[in-house]
Coordinates of C-alpha atoms in Angstrom, one line a residue:
Chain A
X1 CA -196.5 79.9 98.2
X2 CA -194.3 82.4 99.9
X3 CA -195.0 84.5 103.3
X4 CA -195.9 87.3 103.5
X5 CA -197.8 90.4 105.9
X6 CA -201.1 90.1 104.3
X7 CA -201.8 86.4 105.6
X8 CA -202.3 86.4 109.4
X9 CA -205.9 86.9 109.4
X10 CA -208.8 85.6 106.8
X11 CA -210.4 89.3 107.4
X12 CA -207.0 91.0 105.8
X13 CA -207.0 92.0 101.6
X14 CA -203.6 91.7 99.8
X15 CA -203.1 95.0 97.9
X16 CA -203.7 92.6 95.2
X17 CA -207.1 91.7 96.2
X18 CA -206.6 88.2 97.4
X19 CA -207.5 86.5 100.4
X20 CA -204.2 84.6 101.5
X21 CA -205.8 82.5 104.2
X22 CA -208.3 81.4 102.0
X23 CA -206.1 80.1 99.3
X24 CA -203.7 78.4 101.7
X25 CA -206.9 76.6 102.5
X26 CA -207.3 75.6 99.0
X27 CA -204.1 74.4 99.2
X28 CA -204.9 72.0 102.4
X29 CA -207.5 70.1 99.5
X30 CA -204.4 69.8 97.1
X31 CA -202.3 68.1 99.7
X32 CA -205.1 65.6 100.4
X33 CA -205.2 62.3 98.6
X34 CA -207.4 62.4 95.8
X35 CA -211.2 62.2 95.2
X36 CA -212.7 61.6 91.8
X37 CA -216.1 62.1 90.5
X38 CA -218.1 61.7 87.0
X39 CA -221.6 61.0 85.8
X40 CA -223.7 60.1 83.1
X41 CA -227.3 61.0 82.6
X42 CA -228.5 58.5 85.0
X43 CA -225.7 57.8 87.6
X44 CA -222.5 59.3 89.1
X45 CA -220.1 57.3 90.4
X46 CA -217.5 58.7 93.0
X47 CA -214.3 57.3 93.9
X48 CA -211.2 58.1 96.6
X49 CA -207.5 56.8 97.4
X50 CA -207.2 55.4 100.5
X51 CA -203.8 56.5 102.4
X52 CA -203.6 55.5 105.9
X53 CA -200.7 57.3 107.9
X54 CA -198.7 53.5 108.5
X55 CA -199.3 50.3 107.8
X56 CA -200.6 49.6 111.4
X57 CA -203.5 52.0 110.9
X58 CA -206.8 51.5 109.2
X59 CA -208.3 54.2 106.3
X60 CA -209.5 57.6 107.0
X61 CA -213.1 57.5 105.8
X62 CA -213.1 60.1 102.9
X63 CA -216.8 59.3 101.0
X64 CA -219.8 60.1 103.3
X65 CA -223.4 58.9 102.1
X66 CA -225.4 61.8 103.2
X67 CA -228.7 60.7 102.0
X68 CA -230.2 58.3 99.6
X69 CA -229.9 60.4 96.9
X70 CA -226.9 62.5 97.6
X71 CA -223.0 61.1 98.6
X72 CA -219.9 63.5 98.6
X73 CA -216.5 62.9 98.7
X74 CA -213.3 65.0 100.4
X75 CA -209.4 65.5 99.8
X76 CA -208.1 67.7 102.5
X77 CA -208.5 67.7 105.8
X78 CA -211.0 65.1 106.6
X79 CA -212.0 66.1 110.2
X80 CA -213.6 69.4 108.3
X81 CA -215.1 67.2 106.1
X82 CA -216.5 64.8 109.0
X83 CA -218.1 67.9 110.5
X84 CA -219.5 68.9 107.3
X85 CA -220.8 65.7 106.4
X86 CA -223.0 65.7 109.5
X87 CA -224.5 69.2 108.2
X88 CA -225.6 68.0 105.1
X89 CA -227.2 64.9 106.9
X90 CA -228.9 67.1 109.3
X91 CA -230.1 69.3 106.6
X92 CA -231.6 66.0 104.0
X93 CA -233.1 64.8 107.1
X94 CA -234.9 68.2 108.0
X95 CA -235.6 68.8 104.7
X96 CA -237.2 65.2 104.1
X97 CA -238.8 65.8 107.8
X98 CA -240.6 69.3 106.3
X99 CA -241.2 68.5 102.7
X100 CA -241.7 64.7 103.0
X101 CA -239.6 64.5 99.7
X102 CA -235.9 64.4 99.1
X103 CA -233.6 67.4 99.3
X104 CA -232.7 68.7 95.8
X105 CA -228.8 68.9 95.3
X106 CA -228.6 72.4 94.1
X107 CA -229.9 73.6 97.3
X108 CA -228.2 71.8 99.0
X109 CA -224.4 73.0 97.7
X110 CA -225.6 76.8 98.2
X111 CA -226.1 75.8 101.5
X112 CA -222.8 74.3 101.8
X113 CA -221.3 77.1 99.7
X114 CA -222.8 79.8 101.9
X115 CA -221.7 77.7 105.2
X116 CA -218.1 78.1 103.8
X117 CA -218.4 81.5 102.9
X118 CA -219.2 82.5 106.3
X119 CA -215.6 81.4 107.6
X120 CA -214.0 83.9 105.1
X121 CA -215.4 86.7 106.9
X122 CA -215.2 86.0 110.4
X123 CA -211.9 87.1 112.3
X124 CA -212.5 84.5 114.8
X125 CA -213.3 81.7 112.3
X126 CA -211.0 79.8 109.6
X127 CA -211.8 78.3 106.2
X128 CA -212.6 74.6 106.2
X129 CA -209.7 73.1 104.9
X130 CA -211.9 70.6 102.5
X131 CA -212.9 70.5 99.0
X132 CA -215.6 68.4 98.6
X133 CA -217.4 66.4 95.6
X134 CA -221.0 66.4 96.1
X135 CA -222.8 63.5 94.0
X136 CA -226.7 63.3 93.9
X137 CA -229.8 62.2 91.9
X138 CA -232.9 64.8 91.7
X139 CA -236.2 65.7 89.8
X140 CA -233.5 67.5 86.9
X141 CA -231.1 64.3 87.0
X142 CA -227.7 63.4 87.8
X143 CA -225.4 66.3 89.6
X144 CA -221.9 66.5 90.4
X145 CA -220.7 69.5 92.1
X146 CA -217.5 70.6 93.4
X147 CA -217.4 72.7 96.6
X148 CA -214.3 74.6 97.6
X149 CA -212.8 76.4 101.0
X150 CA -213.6 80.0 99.3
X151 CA -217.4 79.4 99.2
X152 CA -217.4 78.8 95.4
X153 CA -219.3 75.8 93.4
X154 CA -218.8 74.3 90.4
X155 CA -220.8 71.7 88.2
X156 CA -218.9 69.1 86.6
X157 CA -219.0 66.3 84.6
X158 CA -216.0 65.0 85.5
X159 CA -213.7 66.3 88.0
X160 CA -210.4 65.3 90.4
X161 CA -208.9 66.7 93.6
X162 CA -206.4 66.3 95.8
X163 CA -202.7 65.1 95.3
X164 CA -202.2 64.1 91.7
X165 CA -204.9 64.8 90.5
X166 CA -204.2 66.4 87.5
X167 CA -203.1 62.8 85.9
X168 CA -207.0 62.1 86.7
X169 CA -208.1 65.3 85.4
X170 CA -205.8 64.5 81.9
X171 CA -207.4 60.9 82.0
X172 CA -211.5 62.3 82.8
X173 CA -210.2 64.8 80.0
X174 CA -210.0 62.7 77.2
X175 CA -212.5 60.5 78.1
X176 CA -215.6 63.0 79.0
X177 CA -217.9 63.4 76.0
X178 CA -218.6 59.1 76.5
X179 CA -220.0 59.8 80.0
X180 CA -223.1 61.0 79.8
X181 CA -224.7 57.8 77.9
X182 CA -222.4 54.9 79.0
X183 CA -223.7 52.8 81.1
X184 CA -223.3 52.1 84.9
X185 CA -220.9 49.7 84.6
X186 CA -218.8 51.3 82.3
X187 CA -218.9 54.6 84.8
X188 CA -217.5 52.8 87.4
X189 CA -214.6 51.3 85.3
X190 CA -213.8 54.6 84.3
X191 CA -213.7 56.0 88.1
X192 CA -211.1 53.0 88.6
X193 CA -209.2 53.8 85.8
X194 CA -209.1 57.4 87.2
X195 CA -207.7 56.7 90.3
X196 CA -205.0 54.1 88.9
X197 CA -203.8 57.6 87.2
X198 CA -203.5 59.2 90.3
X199 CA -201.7 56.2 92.0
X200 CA -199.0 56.6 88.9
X201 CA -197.1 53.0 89.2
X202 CA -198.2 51.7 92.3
X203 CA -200.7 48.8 92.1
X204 CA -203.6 49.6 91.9
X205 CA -205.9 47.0 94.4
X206 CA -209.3 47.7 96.1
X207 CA -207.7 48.0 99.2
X208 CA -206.4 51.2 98.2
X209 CA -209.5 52.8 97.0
X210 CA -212.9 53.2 97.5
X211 CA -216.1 53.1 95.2
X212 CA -219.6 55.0 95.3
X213 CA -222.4 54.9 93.4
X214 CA -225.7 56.5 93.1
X215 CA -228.2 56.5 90.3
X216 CA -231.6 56.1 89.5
X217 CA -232.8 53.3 91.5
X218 CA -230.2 52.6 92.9
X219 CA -229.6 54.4 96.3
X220 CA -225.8 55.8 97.2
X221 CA -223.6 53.1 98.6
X222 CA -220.6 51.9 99.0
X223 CA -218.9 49.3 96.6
X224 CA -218.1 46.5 98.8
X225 CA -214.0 45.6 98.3
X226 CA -214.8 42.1 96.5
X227 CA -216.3 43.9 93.3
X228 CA -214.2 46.0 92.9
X229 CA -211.6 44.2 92.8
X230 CA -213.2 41.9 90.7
X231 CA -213.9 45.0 88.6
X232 CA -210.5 45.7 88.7
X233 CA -209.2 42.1 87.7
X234 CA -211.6 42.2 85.0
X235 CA -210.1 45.0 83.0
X236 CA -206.4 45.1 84.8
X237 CA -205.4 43.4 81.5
X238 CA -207.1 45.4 78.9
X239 CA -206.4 48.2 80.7
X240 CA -202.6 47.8 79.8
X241 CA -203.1 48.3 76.3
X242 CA -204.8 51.5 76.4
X243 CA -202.2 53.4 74.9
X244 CA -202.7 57.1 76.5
X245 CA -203.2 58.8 73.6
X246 CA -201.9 62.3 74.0
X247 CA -203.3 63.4 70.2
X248 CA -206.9 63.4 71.1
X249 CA -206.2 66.9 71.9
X250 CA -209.4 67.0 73.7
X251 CA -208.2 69.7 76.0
X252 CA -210.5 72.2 78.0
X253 CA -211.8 75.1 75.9
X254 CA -215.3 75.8 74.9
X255 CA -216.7 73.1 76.7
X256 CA -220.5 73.0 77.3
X257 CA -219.4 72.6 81.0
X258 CA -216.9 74.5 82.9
X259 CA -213.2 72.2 83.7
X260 CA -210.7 74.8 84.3
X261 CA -207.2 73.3 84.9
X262 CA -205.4 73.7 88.5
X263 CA -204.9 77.3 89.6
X264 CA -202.4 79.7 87.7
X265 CA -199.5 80.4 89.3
X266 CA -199.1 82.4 92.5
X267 CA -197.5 84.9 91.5
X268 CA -199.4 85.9 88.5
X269 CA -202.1 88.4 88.6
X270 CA -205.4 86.0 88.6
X271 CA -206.2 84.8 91.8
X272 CA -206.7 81.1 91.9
X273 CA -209.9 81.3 93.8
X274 CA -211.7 82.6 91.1
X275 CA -211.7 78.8 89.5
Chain B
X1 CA -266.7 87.3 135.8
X2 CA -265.7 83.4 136.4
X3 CA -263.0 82.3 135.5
X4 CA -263.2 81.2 131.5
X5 CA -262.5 77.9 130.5
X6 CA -260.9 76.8 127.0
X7 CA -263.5 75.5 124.7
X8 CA -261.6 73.9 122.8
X9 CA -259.0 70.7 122.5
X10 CA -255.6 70.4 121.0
X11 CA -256.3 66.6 121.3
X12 CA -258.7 64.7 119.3
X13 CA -259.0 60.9 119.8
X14 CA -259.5 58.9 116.4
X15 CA -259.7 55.8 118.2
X16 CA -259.0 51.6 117.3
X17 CA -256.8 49.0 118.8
X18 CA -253.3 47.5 119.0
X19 CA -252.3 44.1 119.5
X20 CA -249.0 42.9 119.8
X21 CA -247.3 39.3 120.6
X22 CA -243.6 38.0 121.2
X23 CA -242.5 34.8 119.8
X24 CA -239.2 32.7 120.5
X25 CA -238.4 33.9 116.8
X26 CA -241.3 35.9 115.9
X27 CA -243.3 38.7 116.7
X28 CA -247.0 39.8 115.5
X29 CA -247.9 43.5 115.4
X30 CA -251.8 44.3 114.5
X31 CA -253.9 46.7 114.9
X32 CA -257.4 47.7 112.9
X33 CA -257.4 50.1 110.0
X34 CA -260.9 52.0 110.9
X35 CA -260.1 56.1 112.0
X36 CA -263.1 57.6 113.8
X37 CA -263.7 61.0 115.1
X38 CA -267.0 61.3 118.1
X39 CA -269.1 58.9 116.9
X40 CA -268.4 59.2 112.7
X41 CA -265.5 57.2 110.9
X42 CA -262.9 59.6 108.6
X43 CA -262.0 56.5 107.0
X44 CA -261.7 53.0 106.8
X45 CA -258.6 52.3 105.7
X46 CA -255.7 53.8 107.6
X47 CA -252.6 51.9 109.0
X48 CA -251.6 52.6 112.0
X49 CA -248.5 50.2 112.1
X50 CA -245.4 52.4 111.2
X51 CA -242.1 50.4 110.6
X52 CA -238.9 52.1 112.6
X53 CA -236.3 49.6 111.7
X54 CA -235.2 46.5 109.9
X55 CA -236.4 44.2 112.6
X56 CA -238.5 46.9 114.7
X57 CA -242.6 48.0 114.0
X58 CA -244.5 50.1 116.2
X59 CA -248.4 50.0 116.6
X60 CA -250.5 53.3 117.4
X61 CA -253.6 54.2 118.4
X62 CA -255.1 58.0 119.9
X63 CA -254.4 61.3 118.3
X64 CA -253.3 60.2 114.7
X65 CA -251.7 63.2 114.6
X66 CA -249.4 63.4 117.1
X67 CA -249.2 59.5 116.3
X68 CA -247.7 60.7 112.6
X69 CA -245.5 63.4 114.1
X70 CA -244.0 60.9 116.8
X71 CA -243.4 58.5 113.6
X72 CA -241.6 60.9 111.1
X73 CA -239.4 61.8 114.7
X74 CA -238.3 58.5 115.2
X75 CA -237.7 57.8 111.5
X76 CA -235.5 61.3 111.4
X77 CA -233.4 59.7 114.9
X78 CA -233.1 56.5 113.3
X79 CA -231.4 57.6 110.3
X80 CA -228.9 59.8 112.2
X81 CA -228.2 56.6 114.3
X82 CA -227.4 54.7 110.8
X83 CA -225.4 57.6 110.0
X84 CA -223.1 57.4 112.7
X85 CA -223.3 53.6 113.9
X86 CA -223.7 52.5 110.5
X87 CA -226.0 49.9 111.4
X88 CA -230.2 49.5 112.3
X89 CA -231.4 50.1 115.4
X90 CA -231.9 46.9 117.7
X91 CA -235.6 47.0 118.9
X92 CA -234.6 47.2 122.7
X93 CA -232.8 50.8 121.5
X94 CA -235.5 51.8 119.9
X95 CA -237.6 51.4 122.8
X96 CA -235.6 53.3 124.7
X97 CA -235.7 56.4 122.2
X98 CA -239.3 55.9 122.3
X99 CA -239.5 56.7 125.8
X100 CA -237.5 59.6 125.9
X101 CA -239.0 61.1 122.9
X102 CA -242.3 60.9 124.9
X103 CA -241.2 62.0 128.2
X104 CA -239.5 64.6 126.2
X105 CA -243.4 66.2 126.3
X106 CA -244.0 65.5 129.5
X107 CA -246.3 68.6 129.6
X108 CA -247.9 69.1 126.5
X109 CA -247.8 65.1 125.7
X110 CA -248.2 63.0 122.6
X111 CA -251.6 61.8 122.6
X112 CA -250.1 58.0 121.1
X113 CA -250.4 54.9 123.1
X114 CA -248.2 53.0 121.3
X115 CA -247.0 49.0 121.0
X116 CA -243.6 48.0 120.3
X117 CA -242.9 44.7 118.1
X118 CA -240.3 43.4 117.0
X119 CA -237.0 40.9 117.4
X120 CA -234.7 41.4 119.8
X121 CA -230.0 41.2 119.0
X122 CA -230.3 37.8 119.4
X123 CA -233.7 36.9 117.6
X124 CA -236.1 36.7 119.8
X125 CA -239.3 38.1 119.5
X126 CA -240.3 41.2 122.2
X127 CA -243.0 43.6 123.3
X128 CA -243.0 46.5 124.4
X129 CA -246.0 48.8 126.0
X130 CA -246.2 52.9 126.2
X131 CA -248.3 54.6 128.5
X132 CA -248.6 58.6 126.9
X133 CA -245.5 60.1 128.3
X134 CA -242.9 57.0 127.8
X135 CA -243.5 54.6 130.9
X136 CA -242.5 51.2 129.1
X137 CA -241.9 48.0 130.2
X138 CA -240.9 44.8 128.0
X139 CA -244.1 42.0 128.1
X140 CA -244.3 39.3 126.2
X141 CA -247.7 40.8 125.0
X142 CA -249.7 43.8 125.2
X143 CA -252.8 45.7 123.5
X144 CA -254.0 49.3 123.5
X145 CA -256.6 51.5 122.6
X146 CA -260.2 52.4 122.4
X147 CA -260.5 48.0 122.8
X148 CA -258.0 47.1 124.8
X149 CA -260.5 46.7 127.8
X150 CA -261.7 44.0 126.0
X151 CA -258.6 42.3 124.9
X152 CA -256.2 42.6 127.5
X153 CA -258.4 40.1 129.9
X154 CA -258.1 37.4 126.8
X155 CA -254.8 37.6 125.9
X156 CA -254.3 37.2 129.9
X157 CA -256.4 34.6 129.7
X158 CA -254.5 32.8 126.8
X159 CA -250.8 34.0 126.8
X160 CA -250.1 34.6 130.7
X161 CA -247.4 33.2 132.2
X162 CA -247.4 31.1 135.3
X163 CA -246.3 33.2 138.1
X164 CA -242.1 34.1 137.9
X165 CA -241.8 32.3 141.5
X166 CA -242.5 28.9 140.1
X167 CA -240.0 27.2 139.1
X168 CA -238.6 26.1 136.7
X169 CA -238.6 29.7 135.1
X170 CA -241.1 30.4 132.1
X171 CA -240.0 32.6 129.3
X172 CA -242.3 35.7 128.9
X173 CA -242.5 34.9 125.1
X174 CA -245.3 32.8 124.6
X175 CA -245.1 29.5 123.2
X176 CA -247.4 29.5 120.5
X177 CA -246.4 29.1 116.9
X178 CA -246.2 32.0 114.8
X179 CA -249.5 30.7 112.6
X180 CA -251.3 30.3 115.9
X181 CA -250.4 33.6 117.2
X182 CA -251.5 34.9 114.1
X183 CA -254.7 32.9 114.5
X184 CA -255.0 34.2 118.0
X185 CA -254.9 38.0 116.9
X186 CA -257.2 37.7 114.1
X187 CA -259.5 35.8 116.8
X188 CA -259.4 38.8 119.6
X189 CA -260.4 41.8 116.9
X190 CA -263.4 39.6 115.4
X191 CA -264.4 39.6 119.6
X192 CA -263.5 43.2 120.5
X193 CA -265.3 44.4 117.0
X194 CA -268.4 43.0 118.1
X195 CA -268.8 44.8 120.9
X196 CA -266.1 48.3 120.6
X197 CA -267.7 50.8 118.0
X198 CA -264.2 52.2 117.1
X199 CA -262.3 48.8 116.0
X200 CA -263.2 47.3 112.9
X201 CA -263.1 47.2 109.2
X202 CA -259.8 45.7 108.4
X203 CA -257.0 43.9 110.4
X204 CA -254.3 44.8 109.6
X205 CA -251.2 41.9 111.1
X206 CA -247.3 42.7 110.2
X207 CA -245.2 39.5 110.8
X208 CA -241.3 39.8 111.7
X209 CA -239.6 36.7 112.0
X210 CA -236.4 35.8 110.5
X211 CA -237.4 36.0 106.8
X212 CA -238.0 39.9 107.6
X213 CA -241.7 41.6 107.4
X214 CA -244.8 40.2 106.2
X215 CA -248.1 41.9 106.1
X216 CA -251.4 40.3 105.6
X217 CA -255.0 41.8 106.3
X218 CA -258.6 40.7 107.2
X219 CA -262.1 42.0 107.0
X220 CA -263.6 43.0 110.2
X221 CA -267.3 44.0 111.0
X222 CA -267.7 47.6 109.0
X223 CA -270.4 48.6 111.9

């Protein structure tokens, strides 16, 4: 990303139609370390690489249960995401307060999505500088959504942000089309998996991620560190000998859900906030 | 023309009783299940025990209204408390909130007089008693209600403590065994059903000791 005289303010167009503050907000979420999220039919299992800043320093909390039904998870900068966690808390609890039943998820993204949008037209304001991945269980079944700085949201099956990510995103790739009927278990083995990817040689322990679940009947919650590392123990082995096979070819195209890769290029014409 | 007076009430009062009683490890919260309006019953079976927290139950009677409204407030603080202190409520905070929430409507109150049971952060059974607008003060028992006239003067009579100047210094908790608190209870709304028209039907008693919360019921006098 180069400077240039069209990115001082959110409220100033590029004579290419782009919003440069808003994408250098995007990029904040691709500096942070990454989130993962996939479901099945019945559950959706999130999961986040832990980096603290030394070793004298303890985690930066980066999945947030927001309600029973609904948990989300951030890459970028995870003060924005704090602040927005409380939002969606308040909202499930008014919601629940008004309605005496749970919030649905769609609704509650738009509202997120909207909240967002808001800081990309305010002169005085700034894009949140979080992507998040928004897990939740309603009447119409298992939802994972990804919410952006620019106000956009996207379902997903599968998806990955943050720093190396894309070695998730390859991995959730090839893998997708077993999600939506294996079973919990094998979700959450599949989440760990994904974020030994993005880890890329470093071992991969339970201190250095974290688990989520939420599914039917079962409330969202935390993995405590014991099972997963037991989860990870289990399969550590196995997992060696999964050759990654490169000619599955599965790559995204005419997918019955949308995966796009990482933005294009800068430079090029298409502005990477239309993912 | 003379000054016109309102003719009608934002209050209504749908009247039974609350009993509670602190253990050294328990606590029993009851109160009857019979919701009257003048001098008809709505129904006979409605609880007016609400549970706030793990190890925290609050007893109700007045306006069930506002009674439900104050409920789904607390329950709506007490998850944001989770949320941020990732942990339940102790029942001495919760008593707190209760208080404020009330006071909070100083002048257009809750019409709830309420009963706080539950166990205290180190176990220990404790009561807690609401006037309308949140005075409180922690007893080691405490009724309240269209009977409470006729209960408070036997649970004095059976649970008071010997004055706090004698020594050596009696606990507030009573003694008693959780069965024969229980006992007790069921015991005081078989008398105050005999004589109050606005408590009976059913008992309903919510235990919460160190196993958690157990409920049991008992038929009262349906007259």
């Amino acid at each position: 990303m180069f400077r240039n005289q069209y990115d001082t303010d959110v409220t100033t167009w590029s004579p290419a139609g782009r919003l440069f503050q808003v994408e250098y907000a995007m990029e904040a979420v691709k500096q942070g370390s990454a989130a993962i999220g996939l479901r099945s039919k019945t559950h959706i299992v999130l999961g986040c690489v832990n980096k603290a800043n030394s070793e004298l320093s303890s985690h930066q909390k980066k999945i947030f249960k927001v309600d029973d039904h609904i948990g989300v998870a951030i890459a970028g900068l995870t003060a924005d995401g704090r602040v927005l966690s409380r939002y969606m808390r308040n909202e499930c609890i008014n919601y629940s307060f008004t309605y005496e039943s749970p919030l649905p998820v769609g609704r509650l993204v738009v509202q997120l999505a909207d909240k967002a949008q808001v800081c990309t037209q305010r002169s005085w304001k700034r894009p949140y500088g979080v992507g998040l991945l928004v897990a939740g269980l309603d009447e119409s079944g298992a939802h994972l959504y990804y919410n952006c700085p620019s106000g956009n949201y996207f379902e997903y099956q599968a998806f990955a942000i943050g720093s190396r990510s894309q070695a998730a995103k390859t991995y959730l790739e090839r893998k997708f089309e077993n999600f939506t009927d294996a079973s919990r278990d094998d979700l959450v083995k599949d989440a760990i998996m994904a974020i030994r990817e993005t880890l890329q040689g470093e071992t991969l322990k339970s201190s250095v991620c974290t688990i989520a679940v939420v599914g039917v009947g079962e409330p969202f919650h935390i993995l405590d560190q014991a099972t997963v590392q037991q989860m990870i123990d289990a399969f550590e082995i196995v997992g060696e000998q999964e050759a990654p096979d490169a000619a599955a070819g599965q790559e995204a195209s005419a997918e019955p859900e949308p995966e796009p890769e990482q933005g294009a290029a800068a430079g090029e014409g298409v502005a990477p906030m239309d993912i | 023309m003379p000054k016109q007076q309102a003719n009608w009430s934002p209050y209504d009062n749908n009247g039974g009783s609350c009993v509670a009683v602190a253990g050294a490890d328990y606590c029993v919260i009851a109160a009857d299940t019979r919701m009257s309006t003048g001098y008809n019953i709505l129904t006979r079976d409605y609880s007016k025990i609400c549970k706030l927290a793990d190890k925290c139950v609050m007893a109700s009677s007045g306006f069930q209204a506002d009674v439900k409204a104050l409920q789904k407030h607390l329950a709506a603080r007490h998850l944001i408390y989770q949320h941020q202190h990732n942990k339940q409520m102790s029942c001495p905070a919760m008593a707190q909130l209760l208080s404020n929430t009330l006071y909070y409507k100083r002048f257009f109150p809750y019409y709830s007089f309420n009963v706080l049971g539950g166990l205290d952060n180190e176990g220990k059974g404790c009561v807690f008693t609401y006037d309308a607008v949140g005075s409180y003060e922690k007893v080691g028992y405490s009724s309240q209600g269209s009977g409470s006239t006729l209960i408070m003067p036997f649970l004095d009579n059976q649970l008071k403590s010997p004055s706090p100047l004698l020594l050596p210094v009696q606990d507030a908790v009573t003694p008693l065994a959780e069965a024969e608190a229980v006992d007790l209870v069921k015991t005081v709304f078989a008398s105050a059903s005999e004589r109050d028209i606005y408590t009976g039907d059913k008992l309903e008693i919510v235990v919460i000791n160190a196993d958690g919360i157990g409920r049991e019921y008992m038929d009262l006098r349906k007259d």
